[in-house]
Amino acid sequence: MQAKVKWVEGDTFIGTSDSGHNVVFDTGSDSHAPSPMEMVLMSAGACSSVDVVSILKKARQQVSDVQVQLSAERAPSAPKVFTKLNLHFVVSGKEVSEKHVERAVSLSAEKYCSVALMLEKSVQITHSFEVQEIA
């Protein structure tokens, strides 16, 4: 896997993946795009969400929506690395089993989400979830 990041101006950069996709990063006080750390946070959420959705679909759960609310704490001084990260899944659907959601979140955390598994070597990561019934 390869990528490149090019400085545009000020505190704005554009990353280009080897698959040809572009992402804007901005670290300025008046930023117009996520910072690199925000991207890491969202990447953990996206990676884990892909797993949870896939596992729930394979379990034939009637899921209509999955969101993950991410919260992180950072070290107070440079480098301001993440010290804690929580992924809270809100799964909506019809008759979705809490047991299946718990299993999906656990499998993602322990086996499949490469982003979170990489981060957990230095970050305390916790997971939680709730199921919302849709009529």
Short mmCIF file of N, CA and C in Angstrom, two decimals:
data_model
loop_
_atom_site.label_atom_id
_atom_site.label_comp_id
_atom_site.label_asym_id
_atom_site.label_seq_id
_atom_site.Cartn_x
_atom_site.Cartn_y
_atom_site.Cartn_z
N MET A 1 0.85 -1.17 0.00
CA MET A 1 0.00 0.00 0.00
C MET A 1 0.89 1.23 0.00
N GLN A 2 0.51 2.19 -0.80
CA GLN A 2 1.26 3.44 -0.87
C GLN A 2 0.29 4.60 -0.93
N ALA A 3 0.79 5.77 -0.58
CA ALA A 3 0.02 7.00 -0.66
C ALA A 3 0.99 8.16 -0.70
N LYS A 4 0.48 9.34 -0.99
CA LYS A 4 1.31 10.54 -0.92
C LYS A 4 0.48 11.66 -0.33
N VAL A 5 1.16 12.62 0.28
CA VAL A 5 0.52 13.80 0.83
C VAL A 5 1.25 15.01 0.27
N LYS A 6 0.48 15.96 -0.26
CA LYS A 6 1.07 17.16 -0.86
C LYS A 6 0.55 18.40 -0.13
N TRP A 7 1.47 19.27 0.20
CA TRP A 7 1.12 20.55 0.81
C TRP A 7 0.46 21.42 -0.24
N VAL A 8 -0.69 22.02 0.11
CA VAL A 8 -1.42 22.89 -0.82
C VAL A 8 -1.05 24.34 -0.53
N GLU A 9 -1.40 24.78 0.69
CA GLU A 9 -1.04 26.13 1.16
C GLU A 9 -1.40 26.21 2.63
N GLY A 10 -0.82 27.16 3.31
CA GLY A 10 -1.12 27.33 4.73
C GLY A 10 -0.98 26.04 5.50
N ASP A 11 -2.07 25.59 6.12
CA ASP A 11 -2.07 24.35 6.87
C ASP A 11 -2.89 23.27 6.19
N THR A 12 -3.05 23.37 4.87
CA THR A 12 -3.87 22.44 4.11
C THR A 12 -3.00 21.52 3.27
N PHE A 13 -3.36 20.23 3.32
CA PHE A 13 -2.65 19.19 2.59
C PHE A 13 -3.67 18.30 1.89
N ILE A 14 -3.28 17.68 0.78
CA ILE A 14 -4.13 16.70 0.11
C ILE A 14 -3.38 15.38 0.08
N GLY A 15 -4.05 14.36 0.60
CA GLY A 15 -3.51 13.01 0.55
C GLY A 15 -4.14 12.29 -0.63
N THR A 16 -3.33 11.50 -1.33
CA THR A 16 -3.82 10.70 -2.44
C THR A 16 -3.42 9.25 -2.21
N SER A 17 -4.42 8.37 -2.20
CA SER A 17 -4.15 6.95 -1.99
C SER A 17 -3.72 6.32 -3.30
N ASP A 18 -3.10 5.13 -3.20
CA ASP A 18 -2.67 4.47 -4.43
C ASP A 18 -3.86 3.99 -5.26
N SER A 19 -5.07 4.02 -4.68
CA SER A 19 -6.27 3.70 -5.44
C SER A 19 -6.85 4.94 -6.13
N GLY A 20 -6.18 6.10 -5.95
CA GLY A 20 -6.57 7.31 -6.65
C GLY A 20 -7.56 8.21 -5.93
N HIS A 21 -7.84 7.93 -4.67
CA HIS A 21 -8.78 8.76 -3.91
C HIS A 21 -8.04 9.89 -3.19
N ASN A 22 -8.68 11.06 -3.14
CA ASN A 22 -8.09 12.23 -2.49
C ASN A 22 -8.80 12.55 -1.19
N VAL A 23 -8.02 12.99 -0.21
CA VAL A 23 -8.55 13.41 1.09
C VAL A 23 -7.85 14.71 1.46
N VAL A 24 -8.62 15.68 1.93
CA VAL A 24 -8.05 16.96 2.36
C VAL A 24 -7.84 16.92 3.87
N PHE A 25 -6.69 17.39 4.31
CA PHE A 25 -6.36 17.54 5.72
C PHE A 25 -6.10 19.01 5.99
N ASP A 26 -6.47 19.49 7.17
CA ASP A 26 -6.21 20.88 7.51
C ASP A 26 -5.98 20.98 9.01
N THR A 27 -4.91 21.62 9.40
CA THR A 27 -4.59 21.74 10.83
C THR A 27 -4.67 23.17 11.33
N GLY A 28 -5.11 24.09 10.49
CA GLY A 28 -5.18 25.49 10.88
C GLY A 28 -6.33 25.78 11.83
N SER A 29 -6.27 26.93 12.49
CA SER A 29 -7.33 27.31 13.43
C SER A 29 -8.66 27.56 12.73
N ASP A 30 -8.61 27.91 11.47
CA ASP A 30 -9.84 28.11 10.69
C ASP A 30 -9.98 27.00 9.65
N SER A 31 -9.67 25.80 10.06
CA SER A 31 -9.59 24.68 9.13
C SER A 31 -10.91 24.40 8.42
N HIS A 32 -10.76 23.90 7.21
CA HIS A 32 -11.90 23.57 6.36
C HIS A 32 -11.98 22.07 6.10
N ALA A 33 -11.17 21.30 6.83
CA ALA A 33 -11.14 19.85 6.65
C ALA A 33 -10.65 19.22 7.96
N PRO A 34 -10.83 17.92 8.11
CA PRO A 34 -10.37 17.27 9.34
C PRO A 34 -8.85 17.32 9.49
N SER A 35 -8.41 17.30 10.74
CA SER A 35 -6.98 17.22 11.03
C SER A 35 -6.54 15.76 10.88
N PRO A 36 -5.24 15.50 10.81
CA PRO A 36 -4.78 14.11 10.74
C PRO A 36 -5.28 13.26 11.92
N MET A 37 -5.32 13.80 13.12
CA MET A 37 -5.79 13.03 14.27
C MET A 37 -7.29 12.76 14.17
N GLU A 38 -8.06 13.71 13.66
CA GLU A 38 -9.48 13.46 13.44
C GLU A 38 -9.68 12.35 12.41
N MET A 39 -8.82 12.32 11.40
CA MET A 39 -8.90 11.27 10.39
C MET A 39 -8.59 9.89 11.00
N VAL A 40 -7.61 9.83 11.89
CA VAL A 40 -7.29 8.57 12.57
C VAL A 40 -8.51 8.11 13.38
N LEU A 41 -9.11 9.04 14.11
CA LEU A 41 -10.29 8.72 14.92
C LEU A 41 -11.42 8.20 14.03
N MET A 42 -11.72 8.90 12.96
CA MET A 42 -12.78 8.47 12.06
C MET A 42 -12.43 7.17 11.34
N SER A 43 -11.16 6.96 11.07
CA SER A 43 -10.73 5.71 10.43
C SER A 43 -11.00 4.51 11.33
N ALA A 44 -10.76 4.67 12.62
CA ALA A 44 -11.06 3.59 13.56
C ALA A 44 -12.56 3.29 13.55
N GLY A 45 -13.36 4.34 13.53
CA GLY A 45 -14.81 4.16 13.49
C GLY A 45 -15.29 3.52 12.20
N ALA A 46 -14.75 3.95 11.09
CA ALA A 46 -15.15 3.40 9.79
C ALA A 46 -14.75 1.93 9.67
N CYS A 47 -13.54 1.63 10.07
CA CYS A 47 -13.03 0.27 10.00
C CYS A 47 -13.90 -0.67 10.83
N SER A 48 -14.18 -0.28 12.04
CA SER A 48 -14.98 -1.11 12.93
C SER A 48 -16.43 -1.20 12.46
N SER A 49 -16.96 -0.12 11.93
CA SER A 49 -18.33 -0.12 11.42
C SER A 49 -18.51 -1.09 10.25
N VAL A 50 -17.52 -1.13 9.37
CA VAL A 50 -17.55 -2.07 8.25
C VAL A 50 -17.70 -3.50 8.79
N ASP A 51 -16.92 -3.82 9.81
CA ASP A 51 -16.98 -5.16 10.40
C ASP A 51 -18.35 -5.43 11.01
N VAL A 52 -18.83 -4.50 11.83
CA VAL A 52 -20.10 -4.69 12.54
C VAL A 52 -21.24 -4.88 11.54
N VAL A 53 -21.32 -4.05 10.52
CA VAL A 53 -22.38 -4.18 9.52
C VAL A 53 -22.28 -5.53 8.81
N SER A 54 -21.08 -5.91 8.40
CA SER A 54 -20.88 -7.17 7.69
C SER A 54 -21.29 -8.37 8.55
N ILE A 55 -20.88 -8.38 9.80
CA ILE A 55 -21.20 -9.48 10.70
C ILE A 55 -22.71 -9.55 10.96
N LEU A 56 -23.34 -8.41 11.16
CA LEU A 56 -24.79 -8.40 11.40
C LEU A 56 -25.57 -8.84 10.15
N LYS A 57 -25.11 -8.46 8.97
CA LYS A 57 -25.76 -8.90 7.73
C LYS A 57 -25.65 -10.42 7.60
N LYS A 58 -24.46 -10.96 7.87
CA LYS A 58 -24.26 -12.41 7.78
C LYS A 58 -25.13 -13.15 8.78
N ALA A 59 -25.44 -12.50 9.91
CA ALA A 59 -26.30 -13.10 10.93
C ALA A 59 -27.78 -12.86 10.60
N ARG A 60 -28.04 -12.29 9.44
CA ARG A 60 -29.40 -12.02 8.95
C ARG A 60 -30.20 -11.13 9.90
N GLN A 61 -29.51 -10.17 10.49
CA GLN A 61 -30.19 -9.20 11.34
C GLN A 61 -30.80 -8.12 10.46
N GLN A 62 -31.98 -7.63 10.82
CA GLN A 62 -32.68 -6.63 10.02
C GLN A 62 -32.23 -5.23 10.45
N VAL A 63 -31.01 -4.91 10.08
CA VAL A 63 -30.40 -3.63 10.47
C VAL A 63 -30.73 -2.58 9.42
N SER A 64 -31.18 -1.41 9.89
CA SER A 64 -31.48 -0.32 8.97
C SER A 64 -30.48 0.83 9.08
N ASP A 65 -29.75 0.88 10.21
CA ASP A 65 -28.78 1.97 10.40
C ASP A 65 -27.75 1.56 11.43
N VAL A 66 -26.51 1.92 11.18
CA VAL A 66 -25.43 1.73 12.16
C VAL A 66 -24.62 3.02 12.19
N GLN A 67 -24.49 3.57 13.38
CA GLN A 67 -23.64 4.73 13.58
C GLN A 67 -22.68 4.41 14.73
N VAL A 68 -21.51 4.98 14.67
CA VAL A 68 -20.58 4.83 15.78
C VAL A 68 -20.19 6.23 16.25
N GLN A 69 -20.42 6.47 17.53
CA GLN A 69 -20.06 7.75 18.14
C GLN A 69 -18.67 7.56 18.77
N LEU A 70 -17.74 8.38 18.33
CA LEU A 70 -16.35 8.24 18.74
C LEU A 70 -15.97 9.33 19.72
N SER A 71 -15.28 8.94 20.78
CA SER A 71 -14.74 9.95 21.69
C SER A 71 -13.32 9.53 22.04
N ALA A 72 -12.46 10.51 22.12
CA ALA A 72 -11.05 10.23 22.39
C ALA A 72 -10.48 11.25 23.36
N GLU A 73 -9.52 10.80 24.13
CA GLU A 73 -8.74 11.69 24.98
C GLU A 73 -7.32 11.68 24.46
N ARG A 74 -6.66 12.83 24.58
CA ARG A 74 -5.29 12.96 24.09
C ARG A 74 -4.37 13.36 25.22
N ALA A 75 -3.11 13.04 25.06
CA ALA A 75 -2.09 13.45 26.02
C ALA A 75 -2.06 14.97 26.09
N PRO A 76 -1.80 15.54 27.27
CA PRO A 76 -1.85 17.00 27.42
C PRO A 76 -0.71 17.75 26.74
N SER A 77 0.40 17.07 26.47
CA SER A 77 1.53 17.76 25.84
C SER A 77 2.02 16.96 24.63
N ALA A 78 2.81 17.63 23.82
CA ALA A 78 3.31 17.03 22.59
C ALA A 78 4.21 15.84 22.87
N PRO A 79 4.10 14.79 22.12
CA PRO A 79 3.12 14.61 21.05
C PRO A 79 1.76 14.27 21.66
N LYS A 80 0.74 14.92 21.22
CA LYS A 80 -0.60 14.76 21.80
C LYS A 80 -1.29 13.52 21.22
N VAL A 81 -0.71 12.37 21.56
CA VAL A 81 -1.25 11.10 21.07
C VAL A 81 -2.57 10.77 21.77
N PHE A 82 -3.34 9.89 21.17
CA PHE A 82 -4.54 9.41 21.84
C PHE A 82 -4.12 8.56 23.03
N THR A 83 -4.80 8.74 24.15
CA THR A 83 -4.57 7.90 25.32
C THR A 83 -5.77 6.99 25.57
N LYS A 84 -6.97 7.47 25.21
CA LYS A 84 -8.19 6.68 25.37
C LYS A 84 -9.08 6.90 24.15
N LEU A 85 -9.81 5.86 23.80
CA LEU A 85 -10.71 5.93 22.66
C LEU A 85 -11.91 5.04 22.97
N ASN A 86 -13.12 5.58 22.77
CA ASN A 86 -14.33 4.79 22.93
C ASN A 86 -15.12 4.82 21.64
N LEU A 87 -15.57 3.64 21.24
CA LEU A 87 -16.44 3.49 20.08
C LEU A 87 -17.79 3.03 20.61
N HIS A 88 -18.80 3.88 20.47
CA HIS A 88 -20.15 3.55 20.94
C HIS A 88 -21.04 3.36 19.71
N PHE A 89 -21.48 2.12 19.51
CA PHE A 89 -22.30 1.79 18.34
C PHE A 89 -23.77 1.96 18.67
N VAL A 90 -24.48 2.60 17.76
CA VAL A 90 -25.94 2.72 17.85
C VAL A 90 -26.48 1.98 16.62
N VAL A 91 -27.09 0.82 16.90
CA VAL A 91 -27.59 -0.04 15.83
C VAL A 91 -29.11 0.02 15.84
N SER A 92 -29.68 0.38 14.71
CA SER A 92 -31.13 0.48 14.58
C SER A 92 -31.64 -0.57 13.60
N GLY A 93 -32.82 -1.08 13.90
CA GLY A 93 -33.41 -2.05 13.01
C GLY A 93 -34.63 -2.69 13.63
N LYS A 94 -35.10 -3.72 12.97
CA LYS A 94 -36.29 -4.42 13.44
C LYS A 94 -35.87 -5.75 14.07
N GLU A 95 -36.21 -5.90 15.35
CA GLU A 95 -35.90 -7.13 16.10
C GLU A 95 -34.42 -7.50 16.05
N VAL A 96 -33.55 -6.51 16.14
CA VAL A 96 -32.11 -6.76 16.14
C VAL A 96 -31.72 -7.33 17.51
N SER A 97 -31.03 -8.43 17.50
CA SER A 97 -30.62 -9.10 18.72
C SER A 97 -29.42 -8.42 19.37
N GLU A 98 -29.57 -8.06 20.65
CA GLU A 98 -28.44 -7.47 21.38
C GLU A 98 -27.26 -8.44 21.42
N LYS A 99 -27.55 -9.72 21.52
CA LYS A 99 -26.50 -10.74 21.54
C LYS A 99 -25.69 -10.70 20.24
N HIS A 100 -26.37 -10.56 19.12
CA HIS A 100 -25.67 -10.48 17.83
C HIS A 100 -24.84 -9.20 17.73
N VAL A 101 -25.38 -8.08 18.21
CA VAL A 101 -24.63 -6.82 18.16
C VAL A 101 -23.40 -6.92 19.05
N GLU A 102 -23.58 -7.45 20.25
CA GLU A 102 -22.44 -7.61 21.16
C GLU A 102 -21.34 -8.47 20.52
N ARG A 103 -21.75 -9.55 19.87
CA ARG A 103 -20.79 -10.44 19.20
C ARG A 103 -20.09 -9.71 18.06
N ALA A 104 -20.85 -8.95 17.27
CA ALA A 104 -20.27 -8.22 16.13
C ALA A 104 -19.24 -7.19 16.60
N VAL A 105 -19.58 -6.45 17.66
CA VAL A 105 -18.67 -5.44 18.19
C VAL A 105 -17.42 -6.11 18.75
N SER A 106 -17.60 -7.22 19.47
CA SER A 106 -16.46 -7.94 20.05
C SER A 106 -15.54 -8.51 18.97
N LEU A 107 -16.13 -9.11 17.94
CA LEU A 107 -15.30 -9.66 16.86
C LEU A 107 -14.51 -8.57 16.15
N SER A 108 -15.14 -7.45 15.92
CA SER A 108 -14.43 -6.33 15.30
C SER A 108 -13.25 -5.90 16.17
N ALA A 109 -13.53 -5.74 17.47
CA ALA A 109 -12.51 -5.25 18.40
C ALA A 109 -11.35 -6.23 18.57
N GLU A 110 -11.67 -7.51 18.60
CA GLU A 110 -10.66 -8.52 18.95
C GLU A 110 -9.98 -9.18 17.75
N LYS A 111 -10.63 -9.10 16.57
CA LYS A 111 -10.12 -9.89 15.45
C LYS A 111 -9.99 -9.16 14.13
N TYR A 112 -10.93 -8.27 13.80
CA TYR A 112 -11.01 -7.78 12.42
C TYR A 112 -10.57 -6.35 12.15
N CYS A 113 -10.84 -5.41 13.04
CA CYS A 113 -10.56 -4.01 12.73
C CYS A 113 -9.07 -3.71 12.85
N SER A 114 -8.40 -3.68 11.73
CA SER A 114 -6.95 -3.48 11.73
C SER A 114 -6.55 -2.12 12.29
N VAL A 115 -7.36 -1.11 12.09
CA VAL A 115 -7.02 0.23 12.61
C VAL A 115 -7.04 0.21 14.13
N ALA A 116 -8.14 -0.27 14.72
CA ALA A 116 -8.23 -0.30 16.18
C ALA A 116 -7.21 -1.26 16.78
N LEU A 117 -7.00 -2.40 16.14
CA LEU A 117 -6.02 -3.36 16.67
C LEU A 117 -4.61 -2.77 16.65
N MET A 118 -4.31 -1.96 15.66
CA MET A 118 -3.02 -1.30 15.60
C MET A 118 -2.91 -0.24 16.71
N LEU A 119 -3.98 0.53 16.88
CA LEU A 119 -3.97 1.59 17.89
C LEU A 119 -3.93 1.05 19.31
N GLU A 120 -4.56 -0.10 19.55
CA GLU A 120 -4.67 -0.60 20.93
C GLU A 120 -3.33 -0.94 21.56
N LYS A 121 -2.29 -0.98 20.77
CA LYS A 121 -0.95 -1.23 21.32
C LYS A 121 -0.49 -0.07 22.20
N SER A 122 -1.08 1.12 21.98
CA SER A 122 -0.69 2.27 22.80
C SER A 122 -1.87 3.10 23.31
N VAL A 123 -3.10 2.70 22.95
CA VAL A 123 -4.28 3.46 23.34
C VAL A 123 -5.25 2.52 24.05
N GLN A 124 -5.83 2.99 25.14
CA GLN A 124 -6.86 2.22 25.84
C GLN A 124 -8.16 2.37 25.06
N ILE A 125 -8.62 1.29 24.43
CA ILE A 125 -9.81 1.34 23.59
C ILE A 125 -10.94 0.57 24.26
N THR A 126 -12.09 1.22 24.33
CA THR A 126 -13.29 0.58 24.86
C THR A 126 -14.40 0.64 23.81
N HIS A 127 -15.33 -0.28 23.95
CA HIS A 127 -16.45 -0.38 23.02
C HIS A 127 -17.74 -0.48 23.82
N SER A 128 -18.79 0.11 23.30
CA SER A 128 -20.11 0.00 23.90
C SER A 128 -21.11 0.03 22.76
N PHE A 129 -22.37 -0.32 23.08
CA PHE A 129 -23.38 -0.31 22.03
C PHE A 129 -24.77 -0.17 22.64
N GLU A 130 -25.68 0.20 21.76
CA GLU A 130 -27.10 0.21 22.11
C GLU A 130 -27.86 -0.19 20.86
N VAL A 131 -29.02 -0.81 21.07
CA VAL A 131 -29.87 -1.22 19.97
C VAL A 131 -31.16 -0.41 20.05
N GLN A 132 -31.54 0.18 18.93
CA GLN A 132 -32.78 0.95 18.87
C GLN A 132 -33.75 0.23 17.94
N GLU A 133 -34.92 -0.08 18.47
CA GLU A 133 -35.95 -0.77 17.71
C GLU A 133 -36.64 0.20 16.77
N ILE A 134 -36.76 -0.19 15.51
CA ILE A 134 -37.47 0.58 14.51
C ILE A 134 -38.75 -0.19 14.18
N ALA A 135 -39.87 0.47 14.27
CA ALA A 135 -41.15 -0.20 14.01
C ALA A 135 -41.35 -0.51 12.56
#
